[in-house]
Coordinates of N, CA and C in Angstrom, one line a residue:
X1 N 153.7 37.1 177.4 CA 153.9 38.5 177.7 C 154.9 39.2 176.6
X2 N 156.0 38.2 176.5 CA 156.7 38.9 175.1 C 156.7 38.8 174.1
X3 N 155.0 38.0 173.7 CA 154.8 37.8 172.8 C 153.8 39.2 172.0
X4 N 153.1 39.6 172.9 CA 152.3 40.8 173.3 C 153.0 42.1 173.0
X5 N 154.1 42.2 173.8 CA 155.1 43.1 173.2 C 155.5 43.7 171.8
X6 N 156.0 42.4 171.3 CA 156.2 42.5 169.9 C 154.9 42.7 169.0
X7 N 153.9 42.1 169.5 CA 152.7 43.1 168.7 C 152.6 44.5 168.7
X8 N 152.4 44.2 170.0 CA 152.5 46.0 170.4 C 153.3 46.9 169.1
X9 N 154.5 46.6 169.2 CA 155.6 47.3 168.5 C 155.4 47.4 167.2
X10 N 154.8 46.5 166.4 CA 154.8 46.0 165.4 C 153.2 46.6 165.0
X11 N 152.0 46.7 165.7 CA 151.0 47.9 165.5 C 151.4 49.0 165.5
X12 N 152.2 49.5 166.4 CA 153.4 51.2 166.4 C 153.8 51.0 165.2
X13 N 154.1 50.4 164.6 CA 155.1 50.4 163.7 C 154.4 50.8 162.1
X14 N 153.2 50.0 162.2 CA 152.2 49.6 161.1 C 151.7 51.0 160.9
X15 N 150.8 51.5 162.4 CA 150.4 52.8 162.3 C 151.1 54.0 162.1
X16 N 152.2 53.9 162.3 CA 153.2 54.9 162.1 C 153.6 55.2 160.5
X17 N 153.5 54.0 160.0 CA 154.1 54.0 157.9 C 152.3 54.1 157.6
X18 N 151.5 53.8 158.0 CA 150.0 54.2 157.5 C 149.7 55.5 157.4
X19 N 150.4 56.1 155.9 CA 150.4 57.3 155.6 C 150.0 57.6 154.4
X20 N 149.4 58.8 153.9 CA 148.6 59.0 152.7 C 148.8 58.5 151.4
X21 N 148.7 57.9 150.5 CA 148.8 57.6 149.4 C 148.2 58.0 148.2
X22 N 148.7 58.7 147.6 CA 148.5 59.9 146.5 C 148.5 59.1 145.3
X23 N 148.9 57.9 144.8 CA 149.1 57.6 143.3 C 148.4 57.8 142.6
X24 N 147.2 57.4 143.1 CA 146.0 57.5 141.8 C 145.9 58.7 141.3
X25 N 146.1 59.9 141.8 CA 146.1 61.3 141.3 C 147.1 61.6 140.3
X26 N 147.9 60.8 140.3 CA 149.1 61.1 139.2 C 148.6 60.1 138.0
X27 N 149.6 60.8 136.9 CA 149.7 60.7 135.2 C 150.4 59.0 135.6
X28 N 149.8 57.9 134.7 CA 150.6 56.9 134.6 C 152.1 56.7 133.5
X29 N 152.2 57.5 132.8 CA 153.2 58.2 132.3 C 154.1 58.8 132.7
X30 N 153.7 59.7 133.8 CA 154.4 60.9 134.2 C 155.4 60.0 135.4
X31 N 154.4 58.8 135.8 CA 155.2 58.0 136.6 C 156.3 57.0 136.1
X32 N 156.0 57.1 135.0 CA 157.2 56.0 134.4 C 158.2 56.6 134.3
X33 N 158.0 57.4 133.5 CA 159.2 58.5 133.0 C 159.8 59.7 134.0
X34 N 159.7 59.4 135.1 CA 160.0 60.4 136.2 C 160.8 59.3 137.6
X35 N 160.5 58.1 137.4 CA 160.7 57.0 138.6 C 162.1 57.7 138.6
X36 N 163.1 57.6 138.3 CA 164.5 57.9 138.6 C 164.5 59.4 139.1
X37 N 164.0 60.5 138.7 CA 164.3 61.5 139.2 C 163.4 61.6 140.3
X38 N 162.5 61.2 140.6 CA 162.1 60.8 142.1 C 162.7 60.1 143.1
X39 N 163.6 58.9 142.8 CA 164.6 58.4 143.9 C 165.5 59.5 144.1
X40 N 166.1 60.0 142.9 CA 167.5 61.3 143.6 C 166.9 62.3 144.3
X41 N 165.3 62.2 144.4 CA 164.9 63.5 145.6 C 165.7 63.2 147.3
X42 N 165.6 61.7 147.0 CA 165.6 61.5 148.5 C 167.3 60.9 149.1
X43 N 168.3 61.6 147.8 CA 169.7 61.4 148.3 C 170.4 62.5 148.4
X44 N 169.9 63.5 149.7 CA 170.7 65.1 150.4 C 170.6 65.8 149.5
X45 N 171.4 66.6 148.8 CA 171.3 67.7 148.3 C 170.9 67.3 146.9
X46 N 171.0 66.0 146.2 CA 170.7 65.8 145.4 C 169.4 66.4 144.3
X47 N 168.4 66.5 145.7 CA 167.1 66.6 145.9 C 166.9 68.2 144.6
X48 N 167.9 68.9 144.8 CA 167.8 70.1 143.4 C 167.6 69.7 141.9
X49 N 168.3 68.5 142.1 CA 167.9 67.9 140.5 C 166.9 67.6 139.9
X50 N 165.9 66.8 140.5 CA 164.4 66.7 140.0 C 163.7 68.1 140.2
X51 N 163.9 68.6 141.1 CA 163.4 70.0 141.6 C 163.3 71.2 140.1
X52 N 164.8 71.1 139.8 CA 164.9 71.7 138.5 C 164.6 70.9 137.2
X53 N 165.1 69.7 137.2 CA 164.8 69.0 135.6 C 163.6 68.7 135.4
X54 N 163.0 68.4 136.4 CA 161.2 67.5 135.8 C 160.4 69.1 136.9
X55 N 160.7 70.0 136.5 CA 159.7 71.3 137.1 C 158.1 70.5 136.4
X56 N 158.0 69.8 135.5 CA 156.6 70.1 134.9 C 155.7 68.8 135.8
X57 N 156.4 68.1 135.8 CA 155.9 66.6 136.8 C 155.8 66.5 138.1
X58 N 154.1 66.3 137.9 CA 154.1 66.4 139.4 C 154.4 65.0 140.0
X59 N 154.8 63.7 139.7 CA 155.3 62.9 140.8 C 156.8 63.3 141.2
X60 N 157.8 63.8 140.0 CA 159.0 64.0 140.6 C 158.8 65.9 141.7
X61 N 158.1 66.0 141.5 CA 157.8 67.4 142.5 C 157.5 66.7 144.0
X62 N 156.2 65.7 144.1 CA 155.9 65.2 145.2 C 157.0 64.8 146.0
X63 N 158.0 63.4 145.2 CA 159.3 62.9 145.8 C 160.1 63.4 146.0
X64 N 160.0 65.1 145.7 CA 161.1 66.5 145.7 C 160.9 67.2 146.7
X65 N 159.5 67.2 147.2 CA 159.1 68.1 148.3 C 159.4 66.9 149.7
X66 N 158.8 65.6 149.5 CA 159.3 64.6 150.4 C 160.7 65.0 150.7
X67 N 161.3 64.7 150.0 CA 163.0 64.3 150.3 C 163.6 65.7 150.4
X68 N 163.2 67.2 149.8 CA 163.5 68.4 150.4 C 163.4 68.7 152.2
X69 N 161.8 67.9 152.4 CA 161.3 67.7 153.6 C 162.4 67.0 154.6
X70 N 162.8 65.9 153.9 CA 164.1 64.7 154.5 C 164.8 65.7 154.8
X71 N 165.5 66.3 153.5 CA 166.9 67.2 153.8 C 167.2 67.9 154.9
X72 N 165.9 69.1 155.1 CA 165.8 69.9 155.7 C 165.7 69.5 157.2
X73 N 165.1 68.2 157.8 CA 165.3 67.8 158.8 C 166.1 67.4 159.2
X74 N 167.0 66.6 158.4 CA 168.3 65.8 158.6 C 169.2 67.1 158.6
X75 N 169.6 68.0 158.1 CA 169.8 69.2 158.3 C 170.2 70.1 159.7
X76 N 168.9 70.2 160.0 CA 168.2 70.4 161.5 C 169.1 69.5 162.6
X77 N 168.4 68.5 162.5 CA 169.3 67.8 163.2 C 170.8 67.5 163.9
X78 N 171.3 67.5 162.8 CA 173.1 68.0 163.0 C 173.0 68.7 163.3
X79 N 172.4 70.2 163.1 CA 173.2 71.3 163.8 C 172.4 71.1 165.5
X80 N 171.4 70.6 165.9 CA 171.2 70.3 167.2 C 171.9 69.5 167.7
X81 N 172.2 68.5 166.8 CA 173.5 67.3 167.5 C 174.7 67.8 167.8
X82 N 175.1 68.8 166.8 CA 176.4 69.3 166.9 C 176.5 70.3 168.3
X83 N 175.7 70.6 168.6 CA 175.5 71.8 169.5 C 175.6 71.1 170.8
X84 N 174.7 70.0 170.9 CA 174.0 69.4 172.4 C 175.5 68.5 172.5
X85 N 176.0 67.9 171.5 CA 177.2 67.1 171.8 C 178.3 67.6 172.2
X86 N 178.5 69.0 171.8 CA 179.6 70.1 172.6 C 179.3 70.4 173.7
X87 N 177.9 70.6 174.0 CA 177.7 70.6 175.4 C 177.9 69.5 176.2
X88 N 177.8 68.5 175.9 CA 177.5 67.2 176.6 C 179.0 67.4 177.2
X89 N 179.7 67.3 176.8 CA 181.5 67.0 176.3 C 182.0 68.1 177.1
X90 N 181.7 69.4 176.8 CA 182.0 70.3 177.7 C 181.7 69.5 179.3
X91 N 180.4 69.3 179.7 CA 180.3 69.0 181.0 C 180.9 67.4 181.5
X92 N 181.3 66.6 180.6 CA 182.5 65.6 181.1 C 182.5 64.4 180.4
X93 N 183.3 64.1 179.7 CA 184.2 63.5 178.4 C 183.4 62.2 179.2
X94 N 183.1 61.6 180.1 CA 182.4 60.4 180.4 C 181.1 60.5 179.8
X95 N 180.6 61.3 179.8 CA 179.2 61.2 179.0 C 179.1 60.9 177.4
X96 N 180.1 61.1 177.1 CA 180.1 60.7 175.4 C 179.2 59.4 175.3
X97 N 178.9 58.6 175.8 CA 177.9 57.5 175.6 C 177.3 58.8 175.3
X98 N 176.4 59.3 175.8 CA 175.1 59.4 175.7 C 175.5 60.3 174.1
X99 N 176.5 61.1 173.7 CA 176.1 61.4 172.5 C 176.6 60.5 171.6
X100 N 177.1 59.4 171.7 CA 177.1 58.4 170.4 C 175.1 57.8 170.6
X101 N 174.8 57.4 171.7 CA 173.1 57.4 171.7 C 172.4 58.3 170.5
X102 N 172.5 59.5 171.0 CA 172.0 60.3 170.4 C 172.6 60.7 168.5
X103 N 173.7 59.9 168.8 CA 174.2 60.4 167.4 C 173.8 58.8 166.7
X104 N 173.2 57.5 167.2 CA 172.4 56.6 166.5 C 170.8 56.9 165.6
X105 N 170.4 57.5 166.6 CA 168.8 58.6 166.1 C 169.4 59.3 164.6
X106 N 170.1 59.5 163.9 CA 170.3 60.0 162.8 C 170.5 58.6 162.0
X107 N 170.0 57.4 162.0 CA 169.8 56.0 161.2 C 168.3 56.1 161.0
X108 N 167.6 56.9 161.7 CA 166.5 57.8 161.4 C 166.2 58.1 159.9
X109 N 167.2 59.1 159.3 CA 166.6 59.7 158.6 C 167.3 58.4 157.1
X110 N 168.0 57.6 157.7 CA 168.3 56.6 156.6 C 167.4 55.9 156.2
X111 N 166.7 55.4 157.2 CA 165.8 54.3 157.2 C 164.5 55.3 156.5
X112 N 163.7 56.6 156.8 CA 162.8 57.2 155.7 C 163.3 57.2 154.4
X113 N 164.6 57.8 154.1 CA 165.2 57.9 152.5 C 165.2 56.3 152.2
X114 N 165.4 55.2 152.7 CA 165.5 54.1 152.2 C 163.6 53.9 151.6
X115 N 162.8 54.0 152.7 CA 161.5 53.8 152.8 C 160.7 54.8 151.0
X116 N 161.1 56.4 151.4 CA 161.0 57.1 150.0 C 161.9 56.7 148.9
X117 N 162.7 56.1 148.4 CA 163.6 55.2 147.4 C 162.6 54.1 147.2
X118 N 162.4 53.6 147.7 CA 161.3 52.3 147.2 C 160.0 52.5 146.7
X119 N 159.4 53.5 147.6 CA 158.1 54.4 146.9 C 158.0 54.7 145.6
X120 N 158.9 55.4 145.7 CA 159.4 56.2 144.1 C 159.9 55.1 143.1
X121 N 160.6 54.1 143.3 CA 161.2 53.3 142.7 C 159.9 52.6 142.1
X122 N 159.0 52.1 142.8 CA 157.5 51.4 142.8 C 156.4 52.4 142.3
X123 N 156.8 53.4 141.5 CA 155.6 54.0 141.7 C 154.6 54.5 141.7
X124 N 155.0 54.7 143.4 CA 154.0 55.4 144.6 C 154.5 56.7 145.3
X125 N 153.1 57.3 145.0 CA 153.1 59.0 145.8 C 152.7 58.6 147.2
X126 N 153.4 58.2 148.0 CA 153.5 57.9 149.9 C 153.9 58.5 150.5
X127 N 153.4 59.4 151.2 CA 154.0 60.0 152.2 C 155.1 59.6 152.9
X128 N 156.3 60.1 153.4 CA 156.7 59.4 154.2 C 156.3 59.5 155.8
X129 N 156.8 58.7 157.1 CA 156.5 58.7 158.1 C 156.5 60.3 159.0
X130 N 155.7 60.6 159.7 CA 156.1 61.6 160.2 C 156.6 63.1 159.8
X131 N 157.4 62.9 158.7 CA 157.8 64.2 158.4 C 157.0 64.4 156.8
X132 N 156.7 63.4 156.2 CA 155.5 63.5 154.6 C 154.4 64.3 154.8
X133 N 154.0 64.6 155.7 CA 152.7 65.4 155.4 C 153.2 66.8 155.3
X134 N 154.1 67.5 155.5 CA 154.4 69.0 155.5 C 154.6 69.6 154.4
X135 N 154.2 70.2 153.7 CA 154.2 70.9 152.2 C 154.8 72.0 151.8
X136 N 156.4 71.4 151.5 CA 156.9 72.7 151.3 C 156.9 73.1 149.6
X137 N 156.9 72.4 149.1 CA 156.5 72.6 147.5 C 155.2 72.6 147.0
X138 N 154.8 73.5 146.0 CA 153.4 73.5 145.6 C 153.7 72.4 144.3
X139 N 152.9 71.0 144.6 CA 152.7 70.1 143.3 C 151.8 70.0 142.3

């Protein structure tokens, strides 16, 4: 039975990173000479630097709109965490468990930046999980 489980989890998990893969559409050049400014897409604000220095490349654009994508959620986030955890607290300093809970869900967006850092480092135009398909830059 618990062996079943951990399948389970581990299909969730499989299907979940089973996301588009773009490489072959990119320059094999454009990928060599861009790999570094594609990992800084995906470290917070950093993400303006490829944005503006490799404008002409489209792999450091892809890893720019990913990790822009990152930003902006991770972003999001805190200000809903900040919000729901003053509420929490307001209604009684014993609940703080639940926003340190809630304030673990933000290893979240470590573990995609770690995932797009390897991509890029290797690369690969991969979507990231869940939040890679949304297009906020034209590549």
């Amino acid at each position: 039975m618990e062996n079943e489980k951990n399948e389970s989890i581990e299909e969730k998990l499989n299907a979940l990173n089973d996301t588009a893969d773009t490489t072959a559409e990119y320059d094999k050049v454009d990928i060599e000479q861009n790999k570094g400014m594609a990992v800084l897409a995906y470290l917070g604000i950093l993400v303006l630097i490829p944005l503006f220095a490799a404008k002409e490349s489209k792999f450091a654009r892809f890893h720019s709109n990913q990790g822009l994508s990152l930003c902006i959620a991770a972003i999001a986030y805190s200000i809903v965490y900040t919000i729901l955890s003053s509420i929490i607290i307001a209604i009684s300093w014993r609940l703080s468990i639940i926003v340190s809970l809630l304030g673990l869900f933000s290893l979240v967006f470590l573990v995609l930046a770690i995932i797009g850092i390897i991509n890029a480092a290797n690369g690969k135009a991969k979507e990231l999980p869940v939040i890679g398909k949304y297009k906020l830059l034209k590549v």
